[in-house]
Short mmCIF file of C-alpha atoms in Angstrom, two decimals:
data_model
loop_
_atom_site.label_atom_id
_atom_site.label_comp_id
_atom_site.label_asym_id
_atom_site.label_seq_id
_atom_site.Cartn_x
_atom_site.Cartn_y
_atom_site.Cartn_z
CA UNK O 22 0.00 -0.17 0.07
CA UNK O 23 1.03 3.78 -0.57
CA UNK O 24 3.08 5.38 2.27
CA UNK O 25 -0.54 7.55 2.59
CA UNK O 26 -1.96 4.62 4.33
CA UNK O 27 -4.05 6.20 6.90
CA UNK O 28 -4.56 9.09 5.99
CA UNK O 29 -7.23 10.63 3.74
CA UNK O 30 -8.67 13.42 1.65
CA UNK O 31 -9.86 16.53 3.74
CA UNK O 32 -13.25 15.40 5.25
CA UNK O 33 -15.79 18.18 5.56
CA UNK O 34 -14.27 20.98 3.45
CA UNK O 35 -17.38 22.05 1.25
CA UNK O 36 -20.77 22.57 2.62
CA UNK O 37 -24.17 22.05 0.22
CA UNK O 38 -23.95 25.33 -1.17
CA UNK O 39 -20.32 24.89 -2.58
CA UNK O 40 -21.56 21.77 -3.55
CA UNK O 41 -24.01 23.23 -5.58
CA UNK O 42 -21.96 25.57 -7.64
CA UNK O 43 -20.28 22.77 -7.89
CA UNK O 44 -22.27 20.63 -9.37
CA UNK O 45 -23.59 23.32 -12.13
CA UNK O 46 -20.50 24.25 -12.95
CA UNK O 47 -19.80 20.82 -13.46
CA UNK O 48 -22.52 20.68 -16.23
CA UNK O 49 -21.25 24.42 -17.46
CA UNK O 50 -23.86 26.04 -19.11
CA UNK O 51 -22.06 28.74 -21.57
CA UNK O 52 -19.66 26.26 -22.28
CA UNK O 53 -22.33 23.55 -23.50
CA UNK O 54 -25.01 26.26 -24.50
CA UNK O 55 -22.11 28.07 -26.59
CA UNK O 56 -19.79 24.28 -28.32
CA UNK O 57 -22.58 21.86 -28.40
CA UNK O 58 -25.65 24.03 -29.47
CA UNK O 59 -24.26 23.93 -33.16
CA UNK O 60 -23.35 19.89 -32.90
CA UNK O 61 -27.15 19.24 -31.78
CA UNK O 62 -29.17 22.07 -34.79
CA UNK O 63 -26.91 19.36 -36.92
CA UNK O 64 -28.22 16.18 -35.12
CA UNK O 65 -32.15 17.56 -34.69
CA UNK O 66 -32.72 20.85 -35.86
CA UNK O 67 -35.59 23.23 -34.79
CA UNK O 68 -35.91 20.00 -32.15
CA UNK O 69 -32.72 20.54 -30.05
CA UNK O 70 -35.31 22.31 -27.40
CA UNK O 71 -37.57 18.83 -27.06
CA UNK O 72 -33.83 16.66 -26.77
CA UNK O 73 -33.39 18.95 -24.09
CA UNK O 74 -36.95 18.37 -22.68
CA UNK O 75 -37.15 15.10 -22.94
CA UNK O 76 -33.32 13.90 -22.36
CA UNK O 77 -33.92 15.85 -18.87
CA UNK O 78 -36.46 13.98 -17.45
CA UNK O 79 -34.27 9.93 -17.26
CA UNK O 80 -31.15 12.37 -16.26
CA UNK O 81 -33.47 13.15 -13.09
CA UNK O 82 -33.60 9.77 -12.18
CA UNK O 83 -30.05 8.99 -13.06
CA UNK O 84 -29.15 12.14 -10.52
CA UNK O 85 -32.05 10.56 -8.19
CA UNK O 86 -30.31 7.19 -8.70
CA UNK O 87 -26.56 9.10 -7.39
CA UNK O 88 -28.45 10.88 -4.46
CA UNK O 89 -30.37 7.85 -3.02
CA UNK O 90 -26.94 5.57 -3.89
CA UNK O 91 -25.13 8.06 -1.65
CA UNK O 92 -27.23 7.92 1.09
CA UNK O 93 -25.69 4.30 1.94
CA UNK O 94 -22.22 4.61 0.50
CA UNK O 95 -19.70 7.42 0.76
CA UNK O 96 -17.11 6.70 -1.67
CA UNK O 97 -14.92 9.34 -3.86
CA UNK O 98 -15.56 6.74 -6.97
CA UNK O 99 -18.93 7.04 -6.80
CA UNK O 100 -20.96 4.96 -9.42
CA UNK O 101 -17.44 2.56 -9.83
CA UNK O 102 -18.35 1.39 -5.95
CA UNK O 103 -21.81 1.56 -6.29
CA UNK O 104 -22.07 -0.65 -9.24
CA UNK O 105 -19.41 -2.93 -7.85
CA UNK O 106 -20.93 -3.30 -4.67
CA UNK O 107 -24.60 -4.16 -6.15
CA UNK O 108 -24.37 -5.38 -10.24
CA UNK O 109 -21.19 -6.94 -10.25
CA UNK O 110 -17.12 -5.66 -9.69
CA UNK O 111 -16.35 -5.37 -13.32
CA UNK O 112 -19.10 -3.38 -14.33
CA UNK O 113 -18.05 -1.84 -11.45
CA UNK O 114 -14.42 -0.62 -12.76
CA UNK O 115 -16.15 -0.24 -16.66
CA UNK O 116 -18.55 2.25 -14.85
CA UNK O 117 -15.60 4.03 -12.92
CA UNK O 118 -13.13 3.91 -16.61
CA UNK O 119 -16.12 4.52 -19.02
CA UNK O 120 -15.85 8.06 -15.93
CA UNK O 121 -11.86 8.53 -16.34
CA UNK O 122 -11.94 8.27 -19.96
CA UNK O 123 -15.03 10.23 -21.23
CA UNK O 124 -13.61 12.54 -18.93
CA UNK O 125 -10.04 12.81 -19.67
CA UNK O 126 -11.32 13.36 -23.45
CA UNK O 127 -12.88 15.93 -22.24
CA UNK O 128 -10.36 17.67 -20.58
CA UNK O 129 -8.36 17.15 -24.30
CA UNK O 130 -11.66 18.33 -26.43
CA UNK O 131 -12.19 21.40 -23.41
CA UNK O 132 -8.82 23.04 -23.47
CA UNK O 133 -9.28 24.22 -26.66
CA UNK O 134 -11.98 26.19 -26.76
CA UNK O 135 -10.46 27.91 -22.59
CA UNK O 136 -7.75 28.54 -25.08
CA UNK O 137 -9.77 29.83 -28.50
CA UNK O 138 -12.13 32.06 -26.59
CA UNK O 139 -9.62 33.64 -24.26
CA UNK O 140 -7.72 34.60 -27.45
CA UNK O 141 -11.67 35.80 -28.87
CA UNK O 142 -11.69 38.18 -26.22
CA UNK O 143 -8.82 40.03 -27.87
CA UNK O 144 -8.83 39.67 -31.46
CA UNK O 145 -11.53 37.79 -32.85
CA UNK O 146 -9.04 36.77 -35.67
CA UNK O 147 -6.38 34.84 -33.47
CA UNK O 148 -9.74 32.44 -31.84
CA UNK O 149 -9.12 30.42 -35.25
CA UNK O 150 -5.63 29.75 -34.90
CA UNK O 151 -5.37 26.20 -33.22
CA UNK O 152 -1.60 26.44 -32.53
CA UNK O 153 -2.08 29.60 -30.30
CA UNK O 154 -5.51 28.47 -28.59
CA UNK O 155 -3.42 25.17 -28.14
CA UNK O 156 -0.78 26.92 -26.57
CA UNK O 157 -3.69 29.64 -24.50
CA UNK O 158 -6.11 26.34 -23.65
CA UNK O 159 -2.63 24.69 -22.64
CA UNK O 160 -1.70 27.29 -19.72
CA UNK O 161 -5.21 27.46 -18.69
CA UNK O 162 -5.35 24.24 -18.08
CA UNK O 163 -2.03 23.70 -16.17
CA UNK O 164 -3.44 26.34 -13.83
CA UNK O 165 -6.58 24.43 -12.55
CA UNK O 166 -4.32 21.51 -12.16
CA UNK O 167 -2.53 23.78 -9.96
CA UNK O 168 -5.89 24.59 -8.58
CA UNK O 169 -7.05 21.06 -7.53
CA UNK O 170 -3.87 20.38 -6.28
CA UNK O 171 -4.32 22.96 -3.95
CA UNK O 172 -7.09 21.13 -2.33
CA UNK O 173 -10.74 21.09 -1.79
CA UNK O 174 -11.47 24.92 -0.38
CA UNK O 175 -8.44 26.63 -2.96
CA UNK O 176 -11.20 24.17 -5.88
CA UNK O 177 -14.25 25.51 -4.43
CA UNK O 178 -13.05 28.91 -4.21
CA UNK O 179 -11.95 29.48 -7.62
CA UNK O 180 -15.25 27.70 -8.79
CA UNK O 181 -17.01 30.86 -6.82
CA UNK O 182 -15.86 33.72 -8.71
CA UNK O 183 -15.86 31.75 -12.18
CA UNK O 184 -19.11 30.25 -12.33
CA UNK O 185 -20.26 33.31 -10.00
CA UNK O 186 -19.79 35.61 -13.15
CA UNK O 187 -20.41 33.43 -15.52
CA UNK O 188 -23.95 32.67 -14.19
CA UNK O 189 -24.48 36.25 -13.92
CA UNK O 190 -24.08 37.00 -17.18
CA UNK O 191 -26.35 34.17 -18.43
CA UNK O 192 -29.17 35.96 -16.50
CA UNK O 193 -28.69 39.20 -18.00
CA UNK O 194 -28.99 37.92 -21.68
CA UNK O 195 -31.76 35.52 -20.71
CA UNK O 196 -33.55 38.58 -19.86
CA UNK O 197 -32.41 40.50 -22.37
CA UNK O 198 -33.51 38.23 -25.48
CA UNK O 199 -36.87 38.14 -24.22
CA UNK O 200 -36.99 41.83 -24.84
CA UNK O 201 -35.07 40.84 -28.36
CA UNK O 202 -37.52 42.09 -31.79
CA UNK O 203 -35.06 41.16 -35.04
CA UNK O 204 -35.76 37.87 -34.85
CA UNK O 205 -35.26 35.09 -37.46
CA UNK O 206 -38.40 33.18 -36.74
CA UNK O 207 -41.42 33.19 -34.08
CA UNK O 208 -41.26 30.40 -31.40
CA UNK O 209 -43.31 27.68 -31.80
CA UNK O 210 -44.54 25.45 -29.12
CA UNK O 211 -43.81 22.32 -31.55
CA UNK O 212 -40.06 22.93 -31.26
CA UNK O 213 -41.36 21.47 -27.08
CA UNK O 214 -42.97 18.36 -29.16
CA UNK O 215 -41.47 14.89 -31.12
CA UNK O 216 -42.93 16.02 -34.61
CA UNK O 217 -39.27 17.99 -35.73
CA UNK O 218 -36.69 14.43 -35.10
CA UNK O 219 -36.27 12.72 -37.84
CA UNK O 220 -37.33 9.53 -36.72
CA UNK O 221 -36.27 7.74 -33.59
CA UNK O 222 -32.72 7.68 -35.15
CA UNK O 223 -32.49 11.10 -34.82
CA UNK O 224 -34.36 11.49 -31.47
CA UNK O 225 -31.77 8.88 -29.84
CA UNK O 226 -28.68 11.35 -31.58
CA UNK O 227 -30.42 14.03 -30.57
CA UNK O 228 -30.90 11.91 -27.26
CA UNK O 229 -27.00 11.71 -27.12
CA UNK O 230 -25.93 15.03 -27.68
CA UNK O 231 -28.07 16.34 -25.00
CA UNK O 232 -26.65 14.28 -22.08
CA UNK O 233 -23.20 15.51 -23.12
CA UNK O 234 -25.05 19.13 -21.87
CA UNK O 235 -25.80 17.94 -18.50
CA UNK O 236 -23.06 15.90 -18.15
CA UNK O 237 -20.67 16.96 -14.94
CA UNK O 238 -23.32 17.66 -11.97
CA UNK O 239 -21.94 13.90 -10.22
CA UNK O 240 -19.04 16.28 -9.67
CA UNK O 241 -20.66 16.36 -6.10
CA UNK O 242 -21.02 12.65 -5.55
CA UNK O 243 -16.74 12.55 -6.61
CA UNK O 244 -16.20 15.34 -3.35
CA UNK O 245 -18.37 13.03 -1.18
CA UNK O 246 -15.22 12.32 0.96
CA UNK O 247 -15.23 16.09 1.00
CA UNK O 248 -18.27 17.17 1.67
CA UNK O 249 -19.90 18.23 5.24
CA UNK O 250 -23.50 15.99 5.71
CA UNK O 251 -21.84 14.61 1.99
CA UNK O 252 -25.33 11.56 2.45
CA UNK O 253 -27.67 14.59 2.14
CA UNK O 254 -25.73 16.81 0.52
CA UNK O 255 -23.78 15.44 -2.38
CA UNK O 256 -27.21 13.91 -4.16
CA UNK O 257 -29.87 16.45 -2.77
CA UNK O 258 -26.68 18.93 -4.67
CA UNK O 259 -26.52 16.81 -7.80
CA UNK O 260 -30.88 17.49 -8.42
CA UNK O 261 -30.59 21.59 -7.66
CA UNK O 262 -27.87 21.43 -10.37
CA UNK O 263 -30.44 19.61 -12.71
CA UNK O 264 -33.10 21.74 -12.17
CA UNK O 265 -30.69 25.07 -12.84
CA UNK O 266 -28.74 23.62 -15.60
CA UNK O 267 -31.95 22.83 -17.15
CA UNK O 268 -34.05 26.07 -17.07
CA UNK O 269 -30.53 27.96 -18.58
CA UNK O 270 -30.42 25.07 -21.68
CA UNK O 271 -33.77 25.06 -22.37
CA UNK O 272 -34.00 29.70 -22.42
CA UNK O 273 -31.02 30.07 -24.46
CA UNK O 274 -32.18 27.02 -26.97
CA UNK O 275 -34.85 28.63 -27.24
CA UNK O 276 -33.25 31.90 -27.92
CA UNK O 277 -31.15 29.94 -30.83
CA UNK O 278 -33.70 29.13 -32.78
CA UNK O 279 -35.79 32.47 -32.24
CA UNK O 280 -32.61 35.38 -33.44
CA UNK O 281 -30.57 33.23 -35.01
CA UNK O 282 -30.64 32.01 -38.84
CA UNK O 283 -29.34 28.33 -39.74
CA UNK O 284 -26.48 30.22 -41.50
CA UNK O 285 -25.73 31.65 -38.89
CA UNK O 286 -25.35 28.93 -36.02
CA UNK O 287 -23.78 26.60 -39.17
CA UNK O 288 -21.09 29.22 -39.64
CA UNK O 289 -20.02 29.66 -35.87
CA UNK O 290 -20.66 26.01 -34.67
CA UNK O 291 -17.66 26.61 -31.71
CA UNK O 292 -19.42 29.59 -30.18
CA UNK O 293 -23.22 30.01 -30.84
CA UNK O 294 -23.57 31.61 -27.60
CA UNK O 295 -20.84 34.38 -29.03
CA UNK O 296 -23.15 35.55 -32.32
CA UNK O 297 -26.01 34.96 -30.11
CA UNK O 298 -24.88 37.85 -28.10
CA UNK O 299 -23.58 40.15 -31.14
CA UNK O 300 -27.08 39.72 -32.06
CA UNK O 301 -29.15 40.46 -28.82
CA UNK O 302 -25.78 42.87 -28.21
CA UNK O 303 -23.81 44.44 -30.45
CA UNK O 304 -20.36 45.44 -29.53
CA UNK O 305 -20.54 44.44 -26.19
CA UNK O 306 -23.16 41.31 -25.89
CA UNK O 307 -20.24 38.57 -27.72
CA UNK O 308 -17.68 39.78 -25.99
CA UNK O 309 -19.82 39.58 -22.40
CA UNK O 310 -21.03 35.99 -23.20
CA UNK O 311 -17.18 35.42 -24.54
CA UNK O 312 -15.96 35.57 -21.20
CA UNK O 313 -19.12 33.66 -19.81
CA UNK O 314 -18.16 30.87 -22.14
CA UNK O 315 -14.36 31.30 -21.06
CA UNK O 316 -15.19 31.30 -17.41
CA UNK O 317 -17.40 28.21 -17.86
CA UNK O 318 -14.70 26.07 -20.29
CA UNK O 319 -12.29 27.10 -17.33
CA UNK O 320 -14.68 26.45 -14.60
CA UNK O 321 -15.94 22.48 -15.53
CA UNK O 322 -11.85 21.67 -16.99
CA UNK O 323 -11.11 22.02 -12.89
CA UNK O 324 -14.92 19.60 -12.27
CA UNK O 325 -13.34 17.59 -14.71
CA UNK O 326 -10.30 17.15 -13.39
CA UNK O 327 -11.91 16.92 -9.51
CA UNK O 328 -13.74 13.82 -10.98
CA UNK O 329 -11.30 12.00 -12.44
CA UNK O 330 -8.86 12.41 -10.00
CA UNK O 331 -10.84 11.33 -7.57
CA UNK O 332 -11.88 7.85 -9.54
CA UNK O 333 -7.97 7.19 -10.36
CA UNK O 334 -7.80 7.51 -6.52
CA UNK O 335 -10.21 5.35 -5.79
CA UNK O 336 -8.97 2.87 -7.85
CA UNK O 337 -5.92 3.70 -6.53
CA UNK O 338 -6.99 2.96 -2.90
CA UNK O 339 -8.64 -0.48 -3.75
CA UNK O 340 -5.91 -1.67 -5.86
CA UNK O 341 -7.24 -1.94 -8.42
CA UNK O 342 -5.45 0.34 -10.51
CA UNK O 343 -1.60 1.46 -9.74
CA UNK O 344 -2.06 1.82 -5.58
CA UNK O 345 0.25 4.56 -6.23
CA UNK O 346 -2.78 7.26 -7.64
CA UNK O 347 -4.71 6.53 -3.57
CA UNK O 348 -1.45 8.66 -2.43
CA UNK O 349 -2.70 11.93 -0.56
CA UNK O 350 -0.64 14.46 -0.38
CA UNK O 351 0.57 15.48 3.19
CA UNK O 352 -0.11 20.08 3.38
CA UNK O 353 -3.05 19.72 0.64
CA UNK O 354 -4.70 16.23 1.22
CA UNK O 355 -5.32 15.76 -2.69
CA UNK O 356 -4.64 12.81 -4.39
CA UNK O 357 -1.59 13.95 -6.19
CA UNK O 358 -0.24 11.11 -7.97
CA UNK O 359 -3.86 10.66 -9.91
CA UNK O 360 -3.47 15.14 -10.91
CA UNK O 361 0.33 14.85 -11.98
CA UNK O 362 -0.72 11.31 -13.84
CA UNK O 363 -3.82 12.82 -15.63
CA UNK O 364 -2.12 16.54 -16.01
CA UNK O 365 0.08 14.85 -18.00
CA UNK O 366 -1.52 12.78 -19.96
CA UNK O 367 -3.96 15.10 -20.81
CA UNK O 368 -1.35 17.54 -21.51
CA UNK O 369 0.25 15.23 -24.48
CA UNK O 370 -3.59 14.23 -26.06
CA UNK O 371 -4.31 17.02 -25.88
CA UNK O 372 -1.14 18.97 -27.99
CA UNK O 373 -1.58 15.94 -30.32
CA UNK O 374 -5.12 16.10 -30.71
CA UNK O 375 -4.62 19.66 -32.53
CA UNK O 376 -2.49 18.34 -35.19
CA UNK O 377 -5.49 16.15 -36.27
CA UNK O 378 -8.04 19.23 -37.75
CA UNK O 379 -9.89 22.17 -36.73
CA UNK O 380 -12.08 23.05 -33.36
CA UNK O 381 -15.71 22.03 -34.89
CA UNK O 382 -14.32 18.80 -36.47
CA UNK O 383 -12.59 18.05 -32.82
CA UNK O 384 -15.36 18.81 -30.96
CA UNK O 385 -17.96 16.68 -32.85
CA UNK O 386 -16.54 13.95 -32.62
CA UNK O 387 -15.18 14.11 -28.66
CA UNK O 388 -18.74 14.88 -28.42
CA UNK O 389 -20.59 11.64 -29.44
CA UNK O 390 -17.54 9.28 -28.16
CA UNK O 391 -18.36 11.03 -24.60
CA UNK O 392 -21.75 10.82 -24.62
CA UNK O 393 -21.40 6.59 -25.62
CA UNK O 394 -19.09 6.61 -22.04
CA UNK O 395 -21.53 8.98 -20.24
CA UNK O 396 -24.56 6.43 -21.13
CA UNK O 397 -22.80 3.14 -19.91
CA UNK O 398 -22.14 4.37 -16.45
CA UNK O 399 -25.00 6.98 -15.86
CA UNK O 400 -27.21 3.80 -17.60
CA UNK O 401 -25.07 1.11 -14.91
CA UNK O 402 -25.72 3.26 -11.87
CA UNK O 403 -29.75 3.78 -12.32
CA UNK O 404 -29.66 0.21 -12.51
CA UNK O 405 -28.01 0.01 -9.51
CA UNK O 406 -29.83 1.65 -7.12
CA UNK O 407 -32.39 -0.61 -7.88
CA UNK O 408 -30.38 -3.30 -6.88
CA UNK O 409 -29.80 -1.58 -3.55
CA UNK O 410 -32.96 -0.35 -2.58
CA UNK O 411 -34.62 -3.73 -3.78
CA UNK O 412 -36.30 -4.61 -0.07
CA UNK O 413 -37.16 -1.15 0.18
CA UNK O 414 -39.21 -0.34 -2.61
CA UNK O 415 -42.60 -1.47 -1.71
CA UNK O 416 -42.43 0.15 1.92
CA UNK O 417 -43.23 4.19 0.19
CA UNK O 418 -44.31 5.68 -2.70
CA UNK O 419 -41.48 7.98 -2.76
CA UNK O 420 -38.70 4.89 -2.96
CA UNK O 421 -40.52 2.94 -5.51
CA UNK O 422 -40.72 6.39 -7.46
CA UNK O 423 -38.22 7.97 -6.61
CA UNK O 424 -35.52 5.22 -5.51
CA UNK O 425 -36.74 2.52 -8.12
CA UNK O 426 -38.67 3.79 -11.62
CA UNK O 427 -37.66 7.04 -11.96
CA UNK O 428 -34.03 5.67 -11.60
CA UNK O 429 -35.33 2.42 -13.49
CA UNK O 430 -36.14 5.04 -16.92
CA UNK O 431 -33.36 6.26 -16.73
CA UNK O 432 -30.90 3.63 -16.69
CA UNK O 433 -33.53 2.14 -19.54
CA UNK O 434 -33.00 5.48 -21.62
CA UNK O 435 -29.21 5.52 -21.38
CA UNK O 436 -28.65 2.11 -22.81
CA UNK O 437 -31.00 3.18 -25.59
CA UNK O 438 -29.21 5.89 -26.78
CA UNK O 439 -26.46 4.06 -26.70
CA UNK O 440 -27.59 0.89 -28.76
CA UNK O 441 -29.16 3.07 -31.03
CA UNK O 442 -26.67 5.58 -31.46
CA UNK O 443 -23.52 3.55 -32.63
CA UNK O 444 -25.58 2.61 -36.11
CA UNK O 445 -25.91 6.81 -36.40
CA UNK O 446 -22.86 8.35 -35.22
CA UNK O 447 -19.46 7.62 -37.56
CA UNK O 448 -16.24 5.42 -37.40
CA UNK O 449 -14.28 8.20 -35.58
CA UNK O 450 -16.67 8.79 -32.79
CA UNK O 451 -17.75 4.93 -32.34
CA UNK O 452 -13.78 4.54 -32.43
CA UNK O 453 -12.85 6.92 -29.50
CA UNK O 454 -15.72 6.00 -27.10
CA UNK O 455 -16.12 1.81 -27.62
CA UNK O 456 -12.36 1.25 -28.19
CA UNK O 457 -11.76 4.10 -25.01
CA UNK O 458 -13.57 1.27 -23.11
CA UNK O 459 -12.10 -1.56 -24.39
CA UNK O 460 -8.84 -0.46 -23.14
CA UNK O 461 -9.88 -0.47 -19.66
CA UNK O 462 -10.58 -4.51 -19.59
CA UNK O 463 -6.58 -4.42 -19.55
CA UNK O 464 -6.43 -3.20 -16.20
CA UNK O 465 -9.56 -4.80 -14.78
CA UNK O 466 -9.10 -8.30 -15.86
CA UNK O 467 -4.67 -7.58 -14.43
CA UNK O 468 -5.88 -6.06 -10.64
CA UNK O 469 -8.48 -8.82 -10.80
CA UNK O 470 -5.81 -11.57 -11.49
CA UNK O 471 -3.97 -9.65 -8.35
CA UNK O 472 -6.68 -10.49 -6.21
CA UNK O 473 -7.89 -7.17 -4.82
CA UNK O 474 -10.34 -7.01 -2.30
CA UNK O 475 -12.74 -4.52 -4.99
CA UNK O 476 -13.36 -7.94 -6.75
CA UNK O 477 -14.96 -9.22 -3.37
CA UNK O 478 -17.10 -6.79 -2.12
CA UNK O 479 -20.11 -6.18 0.84
CA UNK O 480 -22.67 -6.23 -0.79
CA UNK O 481 -24.55 -2.52 -0.73
CA UNK O 482 -28.25 -3.28 0.46
CA UNK O 483 -30.24 -0.39 2.04
CA UNK O 484 -32.54 -2.09 3.88
CA UNK O 485 -29.37 -2.61 5.93
CA UNK O 486 -27.79 0.03 6.08
CA UNK O 487 -29.46 2.64 8.36
CA UNK O 488 -31.14 5.79 7.49
CA UNK O 489 -28.88 8.42 5.95
CA UNK O 490 -31.15 11.22 8.03
CA UNK O 491 -30.29 8.77 11.13
CA UNK O 492 -26.54 9.09 10.77
CA UNK O 493 -24.26 11.84 12.18
CA UNK O 494 -21.16 12.18 10.44
CA UNK O 495 -18.89 11.70 13.05
CA UNK O 496 -20.94 8.11 13.85
CA UNK O 497 -20.14 4.21 11.19
CA UNK O 498 -23.24 2.76 10.17
CA UNK O 499 -23.94 -0.86 10.72
CA UNK O 500 -22.49 -1.50 7.39
CA UNK O 501 -20.58 0.96 5.87
CA UNK O 502 -17.08 -0.93 4.24
CA UNK O 503 -14.58 1.53 5.86
CA UNK O 504 -11.95 2.99 4.57
CA UNK O 505 -8.71 3.62 6.62
CA UNK O 506 -7.84 7.18 7.38
CA UNK O 507 -11.21 8.03 5.38
CA UNK O 508 -12.68 10.17 8.39
CA UNK O 509 -15.99 10.97 6.21
CA UNK O 510 -17.10 7.55 6.00
CA UNK O 511 -17.07 7.37 9.95
#
């Protein structure tokens, strides 16, 4: 075991408000709207608001699954631990690996817009310079790496500033969009219906992109070992986060449909939000929304780093990956080895990938590939909660709906969009998505053969766990699997 045995992450560093901020920042509202709207419009056209609406319902089911599972197992690995202890350790590992791979790909895909948006503030022509965008994006990535290395409190302080300014700008433009007069189209309620989808496969491809929009709120669960009263807080914050970003996504996607023409959306594929800002408030609008997108992108690089490093930390601690990844820094209480490794790999991939094509091309394939991986680990978590709570589902209508039926619907929806999308996506996206998951079989089988305890789990059963509401954070639950040195599990 690593030399940090008996040392854990920084307990009780985050409160409820901090955790909600992290959930919203994880979904990166401004970045998602700017970078993904063109991809979504390309997939489903005017049905973009409908795709976001119909993906929000199952996504809430998955957020409920995370909330219910977080009450009975506090673990930085989140779905990696829950799925492994309910369905099967192999599925649990694949669940954790899907997050690690999707987050690493995202850091590669997200660093470039961070660079190009920063350059666009000074000169819109510079934003298209891939080499320069790569250098600036890499600089932002390294800064966020150092912030995450500095501990949970520093991470949240940086997040409060970045997300606070971002959300204030978005709120201002949401109001201004309502009073905008020069519209390309008149709002139509059919945009929220099914009539604009190109059949079932069209709906599935839209839903896959919409899943990417929402992805990231579950960073709260990866921070559970560092959160006060985490059995209640992390799940609640995830649900609030999904609700807030859903409203922002709908408002801005409808505004894009109303205010921008198809040609404008296509011409600004990597920054639809900047074009929208310019239309709403010529001169200043585009610049302000570019600031929002830049901050959102940098903020979500930070939350993604937390998700991947906390997942790898849990894997290192369980010896399902090299145990060095479970080492914790003596001063900062952060998994410094995991952070260093992820930083080095992501930077190398980032610089290599930008030799391959334009910003728009890189984003499109990466978003689709990440969508496949998100569908896997969200879907598995949705099944895990039903198994963990199986003996309690019929004890109350709330348990049945919120802990069983809704998460199960979310899981089935995720698996459905995964299967439907495979035939629709181009070969590059499928290769990145499925190939990335397949690579995980190597460490999984290797450490299984090495005899990691993770592959002989203590089964997770809600009926044998004291209800979270009655368990102070400083007392052990009856059946909690306690990791040495992790005071939040006590």
